[in-house]
C-alpha cells in the first residue's frame, strides 16, 4: 500500500514537472521541479510539543496574538517514526537515522545497516555515487547516530572509533564519502591508536578546530572541522549563539558546485536537552535551529533550485506545555538566561554568593523560597543533582512537564520549502522521506 501510494506520488511529480513551465500564478504553481541541491535537516528529538513551545517562547506579550514562527510557514506533513518491529514502537536515533537516510527500518542501535546487519545505501552516499558533493553540519560529534547513519555503516551506534575510521576508510568511486564534515568529536578522530584527523589532512582536507578559522578557508575546499572533544557546548554556553546557522552557511560555501550537493544538517542537542529534561536548553537549541531555517529560507530565495526538508527522528522527554493540572505555561522566565542550567550548576560550587549568581544567570530575581532552595543546592555534592535542581526551579516557574528521560513514540512533523517541496505534503512513514529524496536525485549516468 505504501509503495503504491509512493508510486502515485512519483507519477504526479513527473507530470506536474512537465507543466511547471506554464505561467500560472505562482501561488498555484506546484513546486515540483527536481532540485539541484538537497539540504536534509534532522532536529533530533523535536516532537510536536517542541515547535509549539518554541512559538510560545518567542511570543511578544505586548500583542494580543501569538505570533507565528518560521516552523508555521514551512510545515507540510507528518511522519511515523517506529523502528523495525523487533525494537517495538519507540525508536532510538540510530534506527530512525537509518530510516531517514536509507528508507529502511532497522533495529534500535543500527547505523546504516538493516536487520541482518547488512549495509544499506544512504541518500548522501547515493548522491556521492552520482557525482554530487556531500557534507554534514551538526552540533553533536560527527560520528553520533544521525550523521553516522548518512555517512557510514556499523552494527552499533556505540562504536564511535570504528565509525571515525569508516569516515576515512570508506570510498565511493575512489572518493571519500563526505567532502565537508563540521561538528564535534576530536576524541574519536585524534586517538592514541590512530590519528584520523592527520590522515584527512594528508589526503588534502583543510582541518580547522575553531569557528573563526572556518571562515578563513577559501571557497570550495574539502573540510574537516571539529570544534569540541565530543559534542559542541550547549548553545547557551557556546561562543557563537548561531552556531548551527554558521556551520550550515560554511558547509554550503564549500559544497556549492555545478553538479549540486547533498547536505545533512542536524540540530543534535534538542534531543540532549529533552533527555536531561532541560527546557531552557531545549528552547535555545530550537532558536539556533530557527536561525538556521531563516538563513536557509533566504538562501532558497536566491537559489530556488535547492530543496530543504526538516523533520525530527522522534520526540524526547515527553515534553508537555503545562503540567500538574495547572492550565499555565510561562516561557517568559526562559528569555533572559545567560547560561545553561548545567553551567549554572557548575558555577554554584565556587560561588561565594550563589543567590546573586543565579539571579544574574536566570535574568530575574529569585523569590525567598527559591533563594533558600538555591542555597541548599549549592551544598549538594553531585553536579548532576545540582543541575536537576536548577532545571526543576525553571520547570516550576514555567510549569513545564516531562514524562521520561528517554524517547516517546509519537509522530513527528515534516517541514519543507524550495524545489520539489510539494512532494512532502501529507502523512507518511519516516522511510518515505528517504524514498522521496532518492527519487529526486539525478538518474544514474
Ligand atoms: Zn535521544
mmCIF file of C-alpha atoms in Angstrom, residues 92-355:
data_model
loop_
_atom_site.group_PDB
_atom_site.id
_atom_site.type_symbol
_atom_site.label_atom_id
_atom_site.label_comp_id
_atom_site.label_asym_id
_atom_site.label_seq_id
_atom_site.Cartn_x
_atom_site.Cartn_y
_atom_site.Cartn_z
ATOM 1 C CA UNK A 92 16.247 5.438 19.040
ATOM 2 C CA UNK A 93 18.215 7.936 16.954
ATOM 3 C CA UNK A 94 20.210 5.238 15.156
ATOM 4 C CA UNK A 95 17.245 3.265 13.793
ATOM 5 C CA UNK A 96 15.401 6.450 12.861
ATOM 6 C CA UNK A 97 18.502 7.955 11.221
ATOM 7 C CA UNK A 98 18.906 4.759 9.195
ATOM 8 C CA UNK A 99 15.215 5.028 8.190
ATOM 9 C CA UNK A 100 15.541 8.722 7.238
ATOM 10 C CA UNK A 101 18.867 8.207 5.447
ATOM 11 C CA UNK A 102 18.224 4.934 3.624
ATOM 12 C CA UNK A 103 14.486 4.270 3.702
ATOM 13 C CA UNK A 104 14.998 1.016 5.611
ATOM 14 C CA UNK A 105 13.558 0.164 9.045
ATOM 15 C CA UNK A 106 16.132 -1.401 11.340
ATOM 16 C CA UNK A 107 16.689 -2.257 14.999
ATOM 17 C CA UNK A 108 17.486 0.350 17.661
ATOM 18 C CA UNK A 109 21.249 0.952 17.584
ATOM 19 C CA UNK A 110 21.714 0.214 13.861
ATOM 20 C CA UNK A 111 23.875 2.648 11.870
ATOM 21 C CA UNK A 112 23.219 2.309 8.141
ATOM 22 C CA UNK A 113 22.575 -1.439 8.326
ATOM 23 C CA UNK A 114 19.353 -3.452 8.012
ATOM 24 C CA UNK A 115 18.003 -6.015 10.475
ATOM 25 C CA UNK A 116 20.541 -8.583 9.184
ATOM 26 C CA UNK A 117 23.348 -6.061 9.764
ATOM 27 C CA UNK A 118 23.830 -5.736 6.001
ATOM 28 C CA UNK A 119 24.877 -2.224 4.904
ATOM 29 C CA UNK A 120 22.159 -0.138 3.214
ATOM 30 C CA UNK A 121 22.885 2.847 0.959
ATOM 31 C CA UNK A 122 22.012 6.306 2.281
ATOM 32 C CA UNK A 123 20.773 9.156 0.153
ATOM 33 C CA UNK A 124 24.043 11.002 0.921
ATOM 34 C CA UNK A 125 26.082 8.025 -0.311
ATOM 35 C CA UNK A 126 23.909 7.748 -3.448
ATOM 36 C CA UNK A 127 24.373 11.473 -4.090
ATOM 37 C CA UNK A 128 28.154 10.955 -3.926
ATOM 38 C CA UNK A 129 27.872 7.994 -6.349
ATOM 39 C CA UNK A 130 26.044 10.296 -8.755
ATOM 40 C CA UNK A 131 28.723 12.986 -8.651
ATOM 41 C CA UNK A 132 27.180 15.475 -6.217
ATOM 42 C CA UNK A 133 29.271 16.961 -3.426
ATOM 43 C CA UNK A 134 28.251 15.831 0.070
ATOM 44 C CA UNK A 135 28.517 17.226 3.558
ATOM 45 C CA UNK A 136 27.355 17.156 7.166
ATOM 46 C CA UNK A 137 26.995 20.030 9.657
ATOM 47 C CA UNK A 138 25.887 19.007 13.161
ATOM 48 C CA UNK A 139 26.128 20.092 16.795
ATOM 49 C CA UNK A 140 26.899 16.592 18.154
ATOM 50 C CA UNK A 141 30.121 14.711 17.483
ATOM 51 C CA UNK A 142 30.094 13.984 13.733
ATOM 52 C CA UNK A 143 30.124 10.223 14.440
ATOM 53 C CA UNK A 144 26.921 10.461 16.545
ATOM 54 C CA UNK A 145 23.973 8.339 15.398
ATOM 55 C CA UNK A 146 22.267 10.707 12.964
ATOM 56 C CA UNK A 147 25.243 11.900 10.878
ATOM 57 C CA UNK A 148 26.889 8.464 11.133
ATOM 58 C CA UNK A 149 23.876 6.758 9.512
ATOM 59 C CA UNK A 150 24.208 9.034 6.461
ATOM 60 C CA UNK A 151 27.980 8.505 6.063
ATOM 61 C CA UNK A 152 28.907 5.043 7.425
ATOM 62 C CA UNK A 153 27.685 1.571 8.377
ATOM 63 C CA UNK A 154 28.068 -0.163 11.723
ATOM 64 C CA UNK A 155 26.101 -2.695 13.723
ATOM 65 C CA UNK A 156 26.211 -0.401 16.780
ATOM 66 C CA UNK A 157 25.992 3.352 17.308
ATOM 67 C CA UNK A 158 28.337 2.945 20.309
ATOM 68 C CA UNK A 159 31.352 2.142 18.074
ATOM 69 C CA UNK A 160 32.410 5.774 17.712
ATOM 70 C CA UNK A 161 36.086 4.998 16.957
ATOM 71 C CA UNK A 162 35.160 2.451 14.277
ATOM 72 C CA UNK A 163 32.772 4.994 12.790
ATOM 73 C CA UNK A 164 35.519 7.650 12.673
ATOM 74 C CA UNK A 165 37.747 5.083 10.917
ATOM 75 C CA UNK A 166 34.932 4.372 8.423
ATOM 76 C CA UNK A 167 34.588 8.095 7.663
ATOM 77 C CA UNK A 168 38.172 7.888 6.332
ATOM 78 C CA UNK A 169 38.363 4.284 5.077
ATOM 79 C CA UNK A 170 35.105 4.055 3.079
ATOM 80 C CA UNK A 171 35.298 5.190 -0.554
ATOM 81 C CA UNK A 172 32.673 5.821 -3.225
ATOM 82 C CA UNK A 173 34.079 5.865 -6.785
ATOM 83 C CA UNK A 174 37.506 6.297 -5.163
ATOM 84 C CA UNK A 175 36.390 9.377 -3.197
ATOM 85 C CA UNK A 176 35.722 9.978 0.488
ATOM 86 C CA UNK A 177 32.029 9.762 1.367
ATOM 87 C CA UNK A 178 31.741 13.348 2.696
ATOM 88 C CA UNK A 179 33.523 16.394 1.281
ATOM 89 C CA UNK A 180 32.662 18.608 4.264
ATOM 90 C CA UNK A 181 32.289 17.413 7.874
ATOM 91 C CA UNK A 182 31.544 20.004 10.574
ATOM 92 C CA UNK A 183 30.685 19.344 14.227
ATOM 93 C CA UNK A 184 32.374 17.931 17.331
ATOM 94 C CA UNK A 185 34.431 14.823 18.036
ATOM 95 C CA UNK A 186 38.229 15.273 18.249
ATOM 96 C CA UNK A 187 38.239 12.488 20.900
ATOM 97 C CA UNK A 188 37.256 9.965 18.220
ATOM 98 C CA UNK A 189 39.487 11.288 15.433
ATOM 99 C CA UNK A 190 42.718 12.070 17.354
ATOM 100 C CA UNK A 191 43.371 8.858 19.279
ATOM 101 C CA UNK A 192 46.461 7.103 20.614
ATOM 102 C CA UNK A 193 45.865 4.119 18.319
ATOM 103 C CA UNK A 194 45.100 6.159 15.202
ATOM 104 C CA UNK A 195 45.015 9.814 14.185
ATOM 105 C CA UNK A 196 42.229 10.053 11.606
ATOM 106 C CA UNK A 197 42.485 13.856 11.535
ATOM 107 C CA UNK A 198 46.115 13.654 10.331
ATOM 108 C CA UNK A 199 45.065 11.160 7.691
ATOM 109 C CA UNK A 200 42.421 13.564 6.365
ATOM 110 C CA UNK A 201 44.994 16.391 6.354
ATOM 111 C CA UNK A 202 47.458 14.196 4.425
ATOM 112 C CA UNK A 203 44.659 13.363 1.980
ATOM 113 C CA UNK A 204 44.171 17.066 1.196
ATOM 114 C CA UNK A 205 41.395 18.120 3.591
ATOM 115 C CA UNK A 206 41.601 21.515 5.280
ATOM 116 C CA UNK A 207 41.321 20.960 9.044
ATOM 117 C CA UNK A 208 40.028 23.600 11.467
ATOM 118 C CA UNK A 209 39.120 23.430 15.142
ATOM 119 C CA UNK A 210 37.748 26.930 15.783
ATOM 120 C CA UNK A 211 34.713 28.705 14.323
ATOM 121 C CA UNK A 212 36.831 31.721 13.289
ATOM 122 C CA UNK A 213 39.348 29.600 11.380
ATOM 123 C CA UNK A 214 36.492 28.048 9.412
ATOM 124 C CA UNK A 215 35.661 31.484 7.995
ATOM 125 C CA UNK A 216 39.213 31.935 6.693
ATOM 126 C CA UNK A 217 39.167 28.912 4.345
ATOM 127 C CA UNK A 218 38.937 29.613 0.611
ATOM 128 C CA UNK A 219 35.683 28.544 -1.094
ATOM 129 C CA UNK A 220 35.370 25.004 -2.418
ATOM 130 C CA UNK A 221 37.731 23.227 -0.002
ATOM 131 C CA UNK A 222 37.284 19.720 1.333
ATOM 132 C CA UNK A 223 36.948 20.410 5.061
ATOM 133 C CA UNK A 224 37.111 18.552 8.368
ATOM 134 C CA UNK A 225 36.062 20.924 11.156
ATOM 135 C CA UNK A 226 35.971 19.511 14.702
ATOM 136 C CA UNK A 227 35.143 22.178 17.260
ATOM 137 C CA UNK A 228 34.888 20.177 20.509
ATOM 138 C CA UNK A 229 36.158 16.920 22.056
ATOM 139 C CA UNK A 230 32.680 15.314 21.860
ATOM 140 C CA UNK A 231 29.506 17.368 21.170
ATOM 141 C CA UNK A 232 29.611 21.168 20.915
ATOM 142 C CA UNK A 233 28.731 23.067 24.140
ATOM 143 C CA UNK A 234 25.069 23.912 24.791
ATOM 144 C CA UNK A 235 24.298 26.886 22.554
ATOM 145 C CA UNK A 236 23.618 28.909 25.749
ATOM 146 C CA UNK A 237 27.279 28.358 26.725
ATOM 147 C CA UNK A 238 28.836 28.483 23.246
ATOM 148 C CA UNK A 239 30.867 31.408 21.910
ATOM 149 C CA UNK A 240 28.542 31.514 18.869
ATOM 150 C CA UNK A 241 24.812 31.769 19.573
ATOM 151 C CA UNK A 242 24.101 30.967 15.905
ATOM 152 C CA UNK A 243 26.498 28.064 15.623
ATOM 153 C CA UNK A 244 24.303 25.752 13.533
ATOM 154 C CA UNK A 245 23.410 28.509 11.063
ATOM 155 C CA UNK A 246 27.111 29.393 10.849
ATOM 156 C CA UNK A 247 28.211 25.795 10.220
ATOM 157 C CA UNK A 248 25.442 25.364 7.634
ATOM 158 C CA UNK A 249 26.409 28.553 5.811
ATOM 159 C CA UNK A 250 30.068 27.490 5.667
ATOM 160 C CA UNK A 251 29.241 23.944 4.592
ATOM 161 C CA UNK A 252 27.250 25.364 1.657
ATOM 162 C CA UNK A 253 30.128 27.685 0.759
ATOM 163 C CA UNK A 254 32.364 24.665 0.189
ATOM 164 C CA UNK A 255 29.749 22.350 -1.345
ATOM 165 C CA UNK A 256 28.124 24.617 -3.934
ATOM 166 C CA UNK A 257 29.108 23.471 -7.441
ATOM 167 C CA UNK A 258 27.521 22.973 -10.858
ATOM 168 C CA UNK A 259 26.624 19.297 -10.217
ATOM 169 C CA UNK A 260 24.775 20.118 -6.992
ATOM 170 C CA UNK A 261 25.225 18.881 -3.442
ATOM 171 C CA UNK A 262 23.566 16.913 -0.623
ATOM 172 C CA UNK A 263 23.980 18.372 2.866
ATOM 173 C CA UNK A 264 22.810 16.813 6.130
ATOM 174 C CA UNK A 265 22.280 19.334 8.935
ATOM 175 C CA UNK A 266 21.443 18.193 12.461
ATOM 176 C CA UNK A 267 20.210 20.231 15.416
ATOM 177 C CA UNK A 268 21.552 17.402 17.573
ATOM 178 C CA UNK A 269 21.086 18.841 21.031
ATOM 179 C CA UNK A 270 17.330 19.434 21.099
ATOM 180 C CA UNK A 271 17.371 15.716 21.958
ATOM 181 C CA UNK A 272 20.043 16.111 24.627
ATOM 182 C CA UNK A 273 18.000 18.878 26.280
ATOM 183 C CA UNK A 274 14.994 16.530 26.183
ATOM 184 C CA UNK A 275 16.946 13.671 27.762
ATOM 185 C CA UNK A 276 18.060 15.895 30.631
ATOM 186 C CA UNK A 277 14.583 17.491 30.905
ATOM 187 C CA UNK A 278 16.112 20.930 30.406
ATOM 188 C CA UNK A 279 13.509 23.326 28.972
ATOM 189 C CA UNK A 280 15.968 26.252 28.922
ATOM 190 C CA UNK A 281 18.460 24.474 26.660
ATOM 191 C CA UNK A 282 15.638 22.948 24.606
ATOM 192 C CA UNK A 283 14.246 26.377 23.683
ATOM 193 C CA UNK A 284 17.686 27.821 22.962
ATOM 194 C CA UNK A 285 18.732 24.858 20.778
ATOM 195 C CA UNK A 286 15.399 25.375 18.961
ATOM 196 C CA UNK A 287 16.333 29.018 18.475
ATOM 197 C CA UNK A 288 19.670 28.017 16.907
ATOM 198 C CA UNK A 289 17.666 25.791 14.515
ATOM 199 C CA UNK A 290 15.248 28.673 13.849
ATOM 200 C CA UNK A 291 18.180 30.918 12.849
ATOM 201 C CA UNK A 292 19.419 28.141 10.534
ATOM 202 C CA UNK A 293 15.987 27.900 8.883
ATOM 203 C CA UNK A 294 15.790 31.676 8.467
ATOM 204 C CA UNK A 295 19.222 31.642 6.820
ATOM 205 C CA UNK A 296 18.202 28.773 4.502
ATOM 206 C CA UNK A 297 14.845 30.354 3.679
ATOM 207 C CA UNK A 298 16.696 33.408 2.344
ATOM 208 C CA UNK A 299 19.248 31.170 0.608
ATOM 209 C CA UNK A 300 16.460 29.377 -1.271
ATOM 210 C CA UNK A 301 15.011 32.715 -2.442
ATOM 211 C CA UNK A 302 18.241 33.275 -4.395
ATOM 212 C CA UNK A 303 18.888 29.553 -5.049
ATOM 213 C CA UNK A 304 15.418 28.208 -5.966
ATOM 214 C CA UNK A 305 16.992 25.011 -7.325
ATOM 215 C CA UNK A 306 17.559 23.941 -3.687
ATOM 216 C CA UNK A 307 15.225 21.726 -1.614
ATOM 217 C CA UNK A 308 15.220 21.955 2.185
ATOM 218 C CA UNK A 309 13.473 19.232 4.215
ATOM 219 C CA UNK A 310 13.300 19.239 8.018
ATOM 220 C CA UNK A 311 11.944 16.573 10.323
ATOM 221 C CA UNK A 312 12.640 15.046 13.718
ATOM 222 C CA UNK A 313 13.761 11.472 14.244
ATOM 223 C CA UNK A 314 11.455 11.096 17.297
ATOM 224 C CA UNK A 315 10.320 13.118 20.318
ATOM 225 C CA UNK A 316 12.359 13.200 23.528
ATOM 226 C CA UNK A 317 11.452 13.697 27.180
ATOM 227 C CA UNK A 318 7.675 13.619 26.807
ATOM 228 C CA UNK A 319 7.689 17.413 26.997
ATOM 229 C CA UNK A 320 4.350 18.961 27.971
ATOM 230 C CA UNK A 321 3.325 22.615 27.767
ATOM 231 C CA UNK A 322 1.633 22.954 31.160
ATOM 232 C CA UNK A 323 1.748 20.342 33.912
ATOM 233 C CA UNK A 324 0.188 19.046 37.135
ATOM 234 C CA UNK A 325 -3.384 20.107 36.385
ATOM 235 C CA UNK A 326 -2.449 23.780 36.173
ATOM 236 C CA UNK A 327 -3.548 25.477 32.904
ATOM 237 C CA UNK A 328 -0.449 27.656 32.627
ATOM 238 C CA UNK A 329 2.848 27.827 30.737
ATOM 239 C CA UNK A 330 5.183 30.791 31.312
ATOM 240 C CA UNK A 331 8.145 30.698 28.928
ATOM 241 C CA UNK A 332 8.983 34.330 29.721
ATOM 242 C CA UNK A 333 11.228 33.054 32.532
ATOM 243 C CA UNK A 334 13.481 31.450 29.899
ATOM 244 C CA UNK A 335 14.053 34.552 27.829
ATOM 245 C CA UNK A 336 16.929 36.226 29.670
ATOM 246 C CA UNK A 337 19.012 33.193 30.614
ATOM 247 C CA UNK A 338 22.759 33.863 30.432
ATOM 248 C CA UNK A 339 23.953 30.239 30.626
ATOM 249 C CA UNK A 340 22.648 26.672 30.614
ATOM 250 C CA UNK A 341 21.342 25.055 33.817
ATOM 251 C CA UNK A 342 24.367 22.722 33.650
ATOM 252 C CA UNK A 343 26.759 25.703 33.582
ATOM 253 C CA UNK A 344 24.829 27.445 36.390
ATOM 254 C CA UNK A 345 25.050 24.264 38.473
ATOM 255 C CA UNK A 346 28.782 24.065 37.847
ATOM 256 C CA UNK A 347 29.249 27.701 38.904
ATOM 257 C CA UNK A 348 27.298 27.031 42.151
ATOM 258 C CA UNK A 349 30.247 25.108 43.607
ATOM 259 C CA UNK A 350 32.685 28.034 43.679
ATOM 260 C CA UNK A 351 30.193 30.837 44.143
ATOM 261 C CA UNK A 352 30.546 32.879 47.347
ATOM 262 C CA UNK A 353 27.024 34.265 46.803
ATOM 263 C CA UNK A 354 25.024 31.592 44.942
ATOM 264 C CA UNK A 355 21.729 33.510 45.083
#
